[in-house]
Amino acid sequence: MCVCVCVRTRCVTCSLGPLSPAPAEESQASDLIIVFCDDHQETILDQGRCQGAPRRSLGGYSEDEDAWYPTRRWDRNVPLRNLPVSMQEKRDIRDRRNLQRRTIGCWESWRRSQRTVRRRMLEQMVQALSALQLWGRTLHSIEGRFGVSVKVYFVFLRYLVYLNLFNCLLTGALIQAPVFIFRNNIYSSKVLHVLQGFLERSPVFYGFYTRGSLDGKCLNTPILFLLGVFSVLIFSLVMLVRRTVNGYKHKWMLSGRYNFSMSFKVFCSWDFCIHEPKSAAFKQSNIRNDLKMDLEEERFELLKSQRTLKVRVKIYFLRILLNTVVVILLGAAFCLIYIGTKYSHHLLLQYLPPIIITLVNFMLPHIFRVIVKFEDYSFTSQVNITLVRCIFLKLACLALFLFFLYDTLQKSPQNNQSCWENQFGKEMYKLLVFDLLATFTDTFFIMLPKKLLSEMYPECFLLKVMGRQKFLIQLNVLDLVYTQTVTWVGLFYCPMLTQICVCKLFAIFYIKKFAVQRCCKPTQRMFRASTSSVLFHFVLLLGLLMAFVVLGINLNKLKPSPTCGPFLGSSTVFNVTTMCVDSLPVHVGDFIKFMSSEAFAVPLIVVEILFLTSSMSLRSANNKCIERLKDMLVTVGAPKSYFVLGVRSPLFLPFNRTDRSFDWQH
């Protein structure tokens, strides 16, 4: 799905033709093009010449080619099929380009032809890679039936699969491979029990990894172990920050600043290149869902504007009361986790903490979803508020469990003589396994029987009261965030947790696919997936920061176990890095110590402040340029409104000069 809006003299998508020749001073204006795509909404804001700056090429415009039209200059490198012009104009451009090829030399002609060949090969490679994308057809089918909001969940799941697959490569190359290659002896009988996760010497857990024969000063198992763990965390941090920033940029461009009329979406959203009936049905469903979201938002804004003071006071009082209920429920959940952790040292109750956490994470989000319906928010706001509450629930439960576990390990005298890292890794392993069992149970023992009963007894009063089943985006996304956070937290103590997480995500995908297509019906209320998608990645970023904090506290406060692990015999985990730096040449060692000292941190912070200041200044200049473009658009539209439409109003587009925004609905 691709919709374009071009603020210039011609509509790119509709090909409505030029409105009027642009004046000379308008040729210095910038072009604003907003592009919406399936998975990402790409926004291109090309600022033209400001104070003599040269214009950049955007969307096919170029100034290095002779004008073939009074107000148009197209880049010769843009293929003809990508130009938003009529067929006759494309023929004129083709003839003009052929004429230009005859007037240039052989070398220049060969260079241009090679550039075209390279560009087309790159486009074909990109198309081939996109065709090989995981679960592409399934996501397309889900989007056509349930809308882009449900598709966002599966796209988010696929992104986590890709992220964990790369993390598996890092841990496999830096942690597992050196141990298996240079280990003196491997207990194959214990390797067979990997899936059980209860043997302390299995490759799943920390205790399996020892120094072995790889025991150099800077090339040894402990350093590779640390390098593998921190490589996974840093790579995940970079990818999440990049994804979150890009998503926020798209959200900002798709906010109330640029809205499009209903007529534009009705008449300009169809893709006339579609020739398959199934694809046409999917496209029609996508447009229908988009219109549903617009109508839902318009309805809520209308009702919100009609509220009286008495109604607003009543709503605020009700929200305060319901938030108090939410806080009480969270406190009760935290008390249950504390009690379960306190008595978990007994043999029969060792699985009590993960069971309690799984039940709390399963039950309370449904209660939050019911509570938020009485707070009188828009549907998109309901989704986001429920998501925030569930975020706090799941991350806080996990943090409290880790705190109580850390306190238990620190106070227990028997853990000083045993491999406490294995105990920590086992708890993370149990959390992943029980969460997967909860997902499987909810789908095949709750949702599926309910769906079968509703089909067998459609007139049953109880089933009608329970309502039809819906795919709850916010709750399912929180399950993914919880899974990934547990994986990051337990990575140091359970190095194969990334491989286990990949297997779990694959299982979750097919379980949720079955739940969506077999047990759920399309919802009648849609919400904006762009805003929630940014929140999904921001929540995942919070989980990663939590993993950094937990790992930092454990490595600095707890002494490595004296009976197992690659850091056997070290007072702290970071002793191996100190020994490595001391063994390096003097100049190299001094440079590394300087990079990790305060003398380097202070200039780095100053440089970051200067960079942020320049970025904010550039943003301010860009906003001013946008405001100038808006004023110019109003000025250009005035004569069209008067002469073409015969309207007395001096404005072609309704424009509010107080907040400098367009009313695109007119």
XYZ file of C-alpha atoms in Angstrom:
666
model
C 0.000 0.000 0.000
C 1.539 3.271 -1.025
C -0.075 6.683 -0.739
C 1.778 9.843 -1.669
C 0.973 13.477 -1.199
C 3.029 16.009 -3.076
C 2.733 19.666 -2.214
C 3.591 21.210 -5.560
C 1.810 21.755 -8.857
C 0.790 18.166 -9.518
C -0.727 15.311 -7.517
C 1.648 12.342 -7.742
C -0.820 9.574 -7.005
C -3.980 10.818 -8.621
C -2.331 12.436 -11.658
C -4.926 15.189 -11.561
C -2.754 17.419 -13.671
C -1.156 20.752 -12.960
C -3.281 23.262 -11.143
C -1.512 26.329 -12.462
C 1.962 27.384 -13.551
C 4.118 28.136 -10.540
C 5.513 31.655 -10.200
C 9.207 32.289 -10.452
C 9.729 32.749 -6.756
C 7.940 29.470 -6.082
C 10.670 27.544 -7.868
C 12.827 28.069 -4.811
C 10.307 26.305 -2.578
C 10.785 22.919 -1.051
C 8.896 19.771 -1.849
C 7.079 17.900 0.894
C 6.390 14.272 0.171
C 4.878 11.905 2.697
C 4.999 8.214 1.879
C 3.076 5.484 3.675
C 4.211 1.888 3.198
C 3.167 -1.475 4.630
C 5.614 -2.025 7.475
C 7.159 1.390 7.741
C 5.896 4.880 7.015
C 8.790 6.627 5.356
C 8.799 10.373 5.530
C 10.899 12.450 3.222
C 11.216 16.099 3.914
C 13.415 17.712 1.333
C 14.255 21.268 2.064
C 15.074 23.299 -0.939
C 17.328 26.230 -1.290
C 17.612 28.251 1.858
C 19.918 31.226 1.650
C 21.529 30.090 -1.570
C 21.933 26.395 -0.725
C 21.824 24.078 -3.769
C 18.668 22.062 -4.271
C 18.893 18.341 -3.796
C 17.198 15.812 -6.022
C 13.979 14.372 -4.586
C 11.283 12.283 -6.158
C 12.752 12.755 -9.634
C 13.360 16.498 -9.599
C 16.724 17.642 -10.834
C 18.209 20.907 -12.049
C 21.035 19.442 -14.118
C 18.670 18.461 -16.934
C 17.097 20.814 -19.425
C 13.443 21.551 -18.778
C 10.994 19.527 -20.844
C 8.040 21.157 -19.109
C 7.720 24.766 -17.914
C 7.789 23.833 -14.219
C 9.277 20.303 -14.209
C 12.805 18.962 -14.279
C 13.217 15.219 -13.875
C 16.327 13.318 -12.910
C 17.591 11.276 -15.850
C 18.484 8.387 -13.512
C 14.871 7.859 -12.464
C 13.214 5.073 -14.516
C 10.285 6.150 -16.650
C 7.898 3.810 -14.847
C 8.571 5.670 -11.587
C 7.675 9.109 -12.936
C 4.154 10.272 -11.934
C 3.239 11.569 -15.397
C 1.006 10.511 -18.263
C 2.077 8.090 -20.989
C 2.494 10.847 -23.586
C 4.774 12.775 -21.252
C 6.818 9.637 -20.613
C 7.257 9.206 -24.368
C 8.471 12.798 -24.617
C 10.961 12.201 -21.811
C 12.194 9.020 -23.492
C 12.718 10.807 -26.804
C 14.538 13.625 -25.076
C 16.833 11.207 -23.247
C 17.618 9.360 -26.480
C 18.482 12.672 -28.098
C 20.796 13.534 -25.229
C 22.595 10.182 -25.552
C 23.459 10.993 -29.173
C 25.044 14.297 -28.218
C 27.342 12.940 -25.485
C 30.568 11.021 -25.908
C 31.053 7.273 -25.863
C 32.645 7.268 -22.415
C 29.810 9.230 -20.830
C 27.224 7.056 -22.565
C 28.922 3.876 -21.322
C 29.186 5.279 -17.796
C 25.482 6.129 -17.687
C 24.471 2.737 -19.048
C 26.611 0.981 -16.439
C 25.069 3.103 -13.718
C 21.612 2.088 -14.925
C 22.586 -1.590 -14.983
C 23.961 -1.416 -11.434
C 20.842 0.332 -10.201
C 18.544 -2.255 -11.753
C 20.623 -5.126 -10.382
C 20.421 -3.589 -6.918
C 16.646 -3.224 -7.243
C 16.312 -6.866 -8.297
C 18.462 -7.990 -5.370
C 16.325 -5.996 -2.953
C 13.159 -7.505 -4.422
C 14.617 -11.009 -4.187
C 15.608 -10.508 -0.544
C 12.202 -9.087 0.313
C 10.569 -12.144 -1.295
C 12.654 -14.384 0.985
C 11.486 -12.566 4.103
C 10.224 -14.864 6.827
C 6.432 -15.431 6.936
C 5.741 -12.786 4.291
C 2.591 -14.343 2.823
C 1.203 -15.204 6.236
C 1.574 -11.619 7.424
C -0.048 -10.358 4.229
C -3.020 -12.653 4.785
C -3.358 -11.589 8.443
C -3.203 -7.910 7.474
C -5.936 -8.319 4.890
C -8.316 -10.014 7.314
C -7.520 -8.443 10.697
C -5.895 -5.139 9.778
C -2.442 -3.667 10.196
C -2.771 -3.505 13.995
C -2.702 -7.308 14.301
C 0.020 -7.499 11.678
C 2.200 -5.190 13.809
C 2.335 -7.882 16.501
C 3.610 -10.529 14.090
C 6.072 -8.091 12.508
C 7.367 -7.333 15.997
C 7.697 -11.069 16.685
C 9.582 -11.579 13.429
C 11.933 -8.740 14.350
C 12.710 -10.475 17.651
C 13.385 -13.723 15.785
C 15.905 -11.967 13.527
C 17.506 -10.256 16.519
C 17.875 -13.495 18.458
C 19.190 -15.397 15.440
C 22.033 -12.915 15.176
C 22.550 -13.152 18.930
C 22.800 -16.930 18.528
C 25.619 -16.428 16.046
C 27.459 -14.185 18.507
C 27.069 -16.524 21.481
C 27.821 -19.586 19.373
C 31.029 -18.121 17.950
C 32.333 -16.507 21.150
C 31.000 -18.748 23.950
C 29.919 -22.216 22.838
C 32.401 -22.921 20.016
C 35.635 -22.209 21.971
C 34.458 -24.322 24.907
C 33.517 -27.298 22.737
C 36.729 -27.067 20.728
C 39.222 -26.517 23.546
C 37.459 -28.322 26.401
C 39.496 -31.196 27.806
C 36.552 -33.554 28.272
C 32.853 -33.265 27.511
C 30.282 -35.309 29.337
C 28.150 -36.479 26.452
C 25.724 -38.251 28.743
C 24.906 -34.929 30.373
C 24.674 -33.079 27.074
C 21.742 -35.328 26.209
C 19.784 -33.751 29.057
C 19.954 -30.208 27.723
C 16.196 -29.924 27.353
C 15.605 -30.845 30.971
C 17.605 -27.841 32.155
C 18.311 -29.269 35.611
C 21.826 -30.652 35.299
C 24.453 -28.224 36.441
C 27.026 -29.421 33.910
C 24.876 -29.149 30.776
C 25.847 -26.610 28.068
C 22.706 -24.631 28.868
C 24.088 -23.266 32.118
C 27.056 -21.307 33.357
C 28.791 -24.180 35.182
C 29.533 -26.082 31.974
C 31.941 -23.442 30.654
C 35.483 -23.819 31.990
C 38.866 -22.551 30.867
C 39.991 -25.776 29.180
C 43.128 -25.687 27.057
C 42.427 -22.144 25.810
C 44.207 -20.230 28.572
C 46.147 -17.292 27.142
C 46.499 -13.891 28.712
C 44.073 -12.133 26.350
C 42.667 -15.138 24.508
C 40.954 -17.360 27.017
C 37.498 -18.651 27.819
C 36.596 -16.021 30.472
C 37.360 -13.082 28.152
C 35.503 -14.685 25.251
C 32.588 -15.386 27.598
C 32.405 -11.740 28.665
C 32.868 -10.588 25.073
C 29.999 -12.779 23.876
C 27.580 -11.585 26.563
C 28.337 -7.893 26.169
C 28.370 -8.153 22.357
C 24.809 -9.457 22.438
C 23.654 -6.716 24.809
C 25.394 -3.867 22.953
C 24.219 -5.073 19.543
C 20.650 -5.326 20.859
C 20.926 -1.822 22.312
C 22.105 -0.319 19.014
C 19.380 -2.037 16.999
C 16.620 -1.069 19.431
C 17.710 2.563 19.663
C 17.825 2.767 15.871
C 14.401 1.154 15.524
C 12.853 3.328 18.237
C 14.224 6.568 16.794
C 13.025 5.719 13.289
C 9.619 4.762 14.620
C 9.347 8.001 16.567
C 10.207 9.952 13.417
C 7.426 8.216 11.509
C 5.014 8.763 14.400
C 5.821 12.472 14.484
C 5.212 12.830 10.763
C 1.950 10.861 11.017
C 0.638 12.847 13.973
C -1.931 15.626 13.822
C 0.477 17.813 11.848
C -0.356 16.054 8.570
C -3.832 14.553 8.215
C -5.537 13.532 5.026
C -9.141 13.832 4.019
C -11.471 10.912 3.715
C -11.974 11.577 0.012
C -8.244 11.326 -0.578
C -8.120 7.862 0.993
C -11.220 6.725 -0.885
C -10.197 7.912 -4.351
C -6.384 7.755 -4.203
C -5.546 4.686 -2.085
C -6.229 1.978 -4.637
C -3.345 0.293 -6.415
C -4.365 -0.229 -10.040
C -1.456 -2.620 -10.615
C -3.303 -5.328 -8.680
C -4.645 -8.026 -10.979
C -5.245 -10.998 -8.642
C -8.647 -11.283 -6.920
C -7.097 -12.385 -3.613
C -4.687 -9.450 -3.536
C -7.519 -7.102 -4.473
C -9.583 -8.400 -1.553
C -6.656 -7.841 0.826
C -6.172 -4.325 -0.493
C -9.853 -3.553 -0.144
C -9.811 -4.833 3.420
C -6.788 -2.662 4.252
C -8.512 0.473 2.967
C -11.685 -0.413 4.844
C -9.768 -0.892 8.101
C -7.998 2.420 7.591
C -11.321 4.182 7.152
C -12.618 2.478 10.290
C -9.743 3.952 12.281
C -10.474 7.439 10.941
C -14.172 7.191 11.733
C -13.444 5.883 15.221
C -11.124 8.788 15.975
C -13.574 11.315 14.538
C -16.412 9.906 16.619
C -14.407 10.061 19.848
C -13.175 13.604 19.200
C -16.758 14.702 18.553
C -17.976 13.176 21.811
C -15.014 14.633 23.686
C -15.749 18.147 22.433
C -19.347 17.886 23.691
C -18.416 17.095 27.312
C -19.656 19.492 29.961
C -17.731 20.511 33.077
C -19.772 18.148 35.214
C -19.020 15.212 32.913
C -15.297 16.001 32.885
C -15.135 16.155 36.694
C -16.962 12.849 36.907
C -14.555 11.237 34.452
C -11.477 12.513 36.327
C -12.821 11.255 39.664
C -13.568 7.835 38.134
C -10.083 7.631 36.654
C -8.474 8.392 40.025
C -10.582 5.703 41.675
C -9.764 3.088 39.026
C -6.045 3.889 39.150
C -6.186 3.326 42.919
C -7.678 -0.115 42.262
C -4.853 -0.826 39.803
C -2.225 0.112 42.420
C -3.877 -2.193 44.978
C -3.840 -5.098 42.520
C -0.161 -4.498 41.755
C 0.670 -4.452 45.464
C -1.142 -7.752 45.995
C 0.786 -9.301 43.090
C 4.112 -8.158 44.545
C 3.217 -9.671 47.940
C 2.449 -13.014 46.291
C 5.805 -12.990 44.514
C 7.596 -12.253 47.780
C 5.828 -15.118 49.561
C 6.536 -17.522 46.709
C 10.237 -16.617 46.609
C 10.547 -16.870 50.394
C 9.315 -20.471 50.496
C 10.847 -21.628 47.209
C 13.907 -23.171 48.899
C 11.783 -26.165 49.886
C 12.032 -29.065 47.468
C 8.307 -29.319 46.769
C 7.895 -25.548 46.327
C 10.859 -24.791 44.078
C 8.552 -24.104 41.114
C 6.277 -21.804 43.107
C 7.828 -18.424 42.013
C 7.590 -19.021 38.236
C 4.063 -20.395 38.653
C 2.962 -17.318 40.629
C 4.599 -14.922 38.159
C 2.979 -16.713 35.200
C -0.468 -16.620 36.809
C -0.135 -12.949 37.772
C 1.025 -12.010 34.275
C -1.887 -13.955 32.797
C -4.739 -12.726 35.002
C -4.022 -9.079 35.846
C -3.698 -7.801 32.232
C -7.241 -9.014 31.517
C -8.445 -7.150 34.608
C -6.600 -4.011 33.442
C -8.267 -4.346 30.041
C -11.710 -4.343 31.665
C -10.854 -1.421 33.961
C -9.647 0.850 31.167
C -12.998 0.607 29.372
C -14.630 2.646 32.143
C -12.079 5.487 31.946
C -13.518 6.960 28.730
C -10.418 7.049 26.547
C -10.186 6.585 22.797
C -9.563 3.047 21.640
C -5.941 3.775 20.748
C -5.416 5.389 24.163
C -7.044 2.377 25.835
C -4.575 0.083 24.118
C -1.587 2.230 25.097
C -2.705 2.736 28.730
C -3.316 -0.994 29.172
C 0.073 -1.592 27.617
C 1.796 0.778 30.055
C 0.134 -0.855 33.057
C 1.045 -4.317 31.866
C 4.600 -3.117 31.250
C 4.890 -1.963 34.825
C 3.326 -5.211 36.034
C 5.612 -7.573 34.145
C 8.874 -5.663 34.526
C 8.198 -4.883 38.183
C 7.318 -8.511 38.923
C 10.486 -9.673 37.242
C 12.584 -7.036 39.034
C 11.138 -7.959 42.439
C 11.688 -11.642 41.796
C 15.304 -10.974 40.840
C 15.786 -8.816 43.939
C 14.381 -11.483 46.256
C 16.440 -14.147 44.463
C 19.574 -12.021 44.799
C 18.864 -11.501 48.500
C 18.332 -15.235 48.992
C 21.559 -16.142 47.197
C 23.520 -13.576 49.181
C 22.253 -14.674 52.596
C 22.230 -18.429 52.070
C 25.525 -19.965 53.351
C 25.173 -23.101 51.217
C 25.282 -21.044 48.014
C 28.811 -19.918 48.850
C 29.997 -23.501 48.344
C 27.736 -24.326 45.374
C 27.382 -22.943 41.865
C 24.914 -20.125 42.533
C 25.134 -18.950 38.900
C 23.500 -22.200 37.821
C 20.694 -21.578 40.295
C 20.118 -18.128 38.834
C 20.137 -19.526 35.292
C 17.658 -22.244 36.241
C 15.166 -19.668 37.454
C 15.372 -17.776 34.145
C 14.981 -21.053 32.266
C 11.885 -21.908 34.318
C 10.321 -18.512 33.578
C 10.669 -19.047 29.818
C 9.314 -22.593 29.942
C 6.310 -21.737 32.119
C 5.461 -18.737 29.964
C 5.421 -20.957 26.862
C 3.227 -23.490 28.672
C 0.841 -20.684 29.637
C 0.618 -19.545 25.994
C -0.059 -23.103 24.812
C -2.673 -23.679 27.512
C -4.486 -20.423 26.815
C -4.750 -21.175 23.095
C -5.645 -24.856 23.027
C -7.475 -25.288 26.340
C -9.324 -21.968 26.645
C -9.659 -20.193 23.290
C -10.153 -23.255 21.062
C -12.828 -24.971 23.220
C -14.670 -21.673 23.542
C -14.627 -21.248 19.756
C -15.856 -24.811 19.187
C -18.656 -24.380 21.716
C -19.767 -21.124 20.098
C -19.945 -22.888 16.722
C -21.855 -25.863 18.126
C -24.238 -23.835 20.299
C -24.564 -20.376 18.696
C -27.691 -19.541 20.735
C -26.141 -20.268 24.120
C -26.797 -17.336 26.461
C -23.582 -17.810 28.444
C -21.425 -17.746 25.328
C -23.176 -14.605 24.117
C -22.495 -12.902 27.451
C -18.810 -13.858 27.280
C -18.636 -12.315 23.812
C -16.604 -13.290 20.828
C -12.875 -13.770 21.160
C -10.499 -11.035 20.060
C -6.783 -10.983 19.533
C -5.505 -8.671 22.279
C -2.527 -6.860 20.776
C -1.235 -5.195 23.921
C -1.234 -8.351 26.051
C 0.435 -10.497 23.421
C 3.115 -7.875 22.773
C 3.867 -7.735 26.498
C 4.422 -11.496 26.462
C 7.066 -11.028 23.786
C 8.734 -8.197 25.715
C 8.729 -10.334 28.854
C 10.297 -13.262 26.993
C 13.038 -11.113 25.508
C 13.775 -9.382 28.836
C 14.156 -12.725 30.622
C 16.508 -13.833 27.830
C 18.736 -10.786 28.253
C 18.739 -10.996 32.052
C 19.650 -14.686 32.118
C 22.138 -14.650 29.253
C 25.211 -14.552 31.506
C 23.977 -17.447 33.658
C 22.354 -19.444 30.868
C 24.384 -18.835 27.663
C 22.116 -20.993 25.495
C 19.073 -18.940 26.443
C 19.164 -17.152 23.059
C 18.797 -20.483 21.233
C 15.971 -21.460 23.572
C 14.331 -18.075 22.951
C 14.452 -18.566 19.170
C 12.733 -21.939 19.496
C 10.137 -20.410 21.787
C 9.448 -17.501 19.405
C 8.942 -19.899 16.494
C 6.510 -21.911 18.608
C 4.691 -18.745 19.712
C 4.331 -17.579 16.105
C 2.534 -20.726 14.978
C 0.469 -20.903 18.158
C -0.668 -17.289 17.763
C -1.223 -17.756 14.048
C -3.559 -20.640 14.833
C -5.259 -18.565 17.542
C -5.808 -15.606 15.212
C -7.005 -17.490 12.154
C -9.010 -20.213 13.896
C -10.196 -18.826 17.222
C -10.534 -15.048 16.757
C -12.713 -12.773 14.681
C -11.750 -9.403 13.211
C -12.390 -6.600 15.653
C -14.814 -3.832 14.788
C -12.655 -1.159 16.467
C -9.273 -0.284 15.024
C -6.411 1.711 16.483
C -3.379 3.464 15.081
C -0.572 0.932 14.878
C 2.109 3.594 14.296
C 1.908 5.025 17.818
C 1.741 1.618 19.500
C 4.643 0.270 17.445
C 6.902 2.987 18.848
C 5.739 2.109 22.342
C 6.476 -1.588 21.726
C 10.106 -0.904 20.923
C 10.450 1.606 23.734
C 9.200 -1.024 26.196
C 11.675 -3.512 24.783
C 14.395 -0.915 25.302
C 13.345 -0.607 28.953
C 13.683 -4.373 29.306
C 17.202 -4.224 27.892
C 18.179 -1.427 30.282
C 16.802 -3.542 33.114
C 19.037 -6.413 31.982
C 22.071 -4.090 32.047
C 21.238 -2.975 35.605
C 20.665 -6.525 36.907
C 23.833 -7.843 35.295
C 25.903 -4.910 36.574
C 24.666 -5.370 40.145
C 25.273 -9.114 40.138
C 28.765 -8.871 38.654
C 29.857 -6.163 41.085
C 28.162 -7.359 44.284
C 28.359 -11.150 44.047
C 31.655 -13.032 44.016
C 32.078 -15.698 41.300
C 31.398 -19.224 42.453
C 34.538 -21.070 43.661
C 33.337 -24.424 42.293
C 32.284 -23.811 38.674
C 32.387 -21.497 35.691
C 35.053 -19.810 33.576
C 35.905 -17.330 36.357
C 36.914 -20.032 38.804
C 39.442 -18.667 41.329
C 38.870 -14.976 40.528
C 37.730 -12.499 43.165
C 35.675 -10.579 40.567
C 34.565 -11.209 37.022
C 36.604 -8.294 35.661
C 39.951 -9.560 37.003
C 40.588 -11.324 33.694
C 40.305 -8.039 31.787
C 42.779 -6.361 34.166
C 45.287 -9.178 33.663
C 44.860 -8.901 29.895
C 45.465 -5.134 29.877
C 48.568 -5.514 32.077
C 50.039 -8.068 29.661
C 49.743 -5.723 26.656
C 52.523 -3.308 25.575
C 52.849 -0.177 27.685
C 51.438 2.244 25.120
C 48.445 0.033 24.302
C 47.699 -0.566 27.970
C 47.904 3.149 28.762
C 45.579 3.950 25.871
C 42.966 1.415 27.064
C 43.180 2.746 30.625
C 42.733 6.282 29.326
C 39.653 5.236 27.314
C 38.086 3.815 30.494
C 38.976 6.772 32.752
C 37.177 9.999 33.654
C 39.694 12.018 31.600
C 38.172 10.569 28.431
C 34.569 10.574 29.657
C 34.426 14.349 30.239
C 35.490 15.382 26.683
C 33.151 12.744 25.286
C 30.214 14.240 27.185
C 31.161 17.737 25.938
C 31.223 16.499 22.331
C 27.822 14.850 22.795
C 26.395 18.093 24.183
C 27.691 20.029 21.177
C 26.268 17.455 18.808
C 22.852 17.583 20.505
C 22.914 21.389 20.437
C 23.636 21.441 16.718
C 20.889 18.883 16.117
C 18.372 20.998 18.002
C 19.417 24.080 16.020
C 18.990 22.183 12.768
C 15.576 21.011 13.890
C 14.536 24.582 14.661
C 15.698 25.715 11.217
C 13.786 22.869 9.587
C 10.593 23.823 11.429
C 10.936 27.415 10.255
C 11.374 26.211 6.678
C 8.207 24.109 7.020
C 6.275 27.135 8.254
C 7.476 29.143 5.252
C 6.303 26.365 2.948
C 2.873 26.438 4.564
C 2.572 30.179 4.078
C 3.702 29.799 0.473
C 1.113 27.093 -0.130
C -1.642 29.362 1.169
C -0.433 32.204 -1.035
C -0.352 29.993 -4.136
C -3.799 28.569 -3.415
C -5.558 31.937 -3.122
C -5.834 32.779 -6.869
C -6.910 29.213 -7.691
C -9.745 29.456 -5.220
C -10.899 32.784 -6.635
C -10.532 32.252 -10.372
C -11.011 28.502 -10.814
C -13.602 27.673 -8.180
C -15.257 31.083 -8.058
C -15.195 31.163 -4.269
C -15.055 34.459 -2.456
C -12.717 33.099 0.218
C -9.086 34.107 -0.431
C -7.839 30.683 0.671
C -7.738 27.508 -1.362
C -7.060 25.364 1.676
C -8.516 26.173 5.099
C -5.576 27.319 7.183
C -5.485 28.143 10.874
C -2.937 30.890 11.375
C -2.961 30.515 15.145
C -1.439 27.025 15.190
C -0.291 27.174 11.524
C -1.937 23.901 10.553
C -4.033 22.843 7.563
C -7.547 21.511 7.763
C -7.177 18.715 5.205
C -10.681 17.458 5.918
C -12.041 20.213 3.664
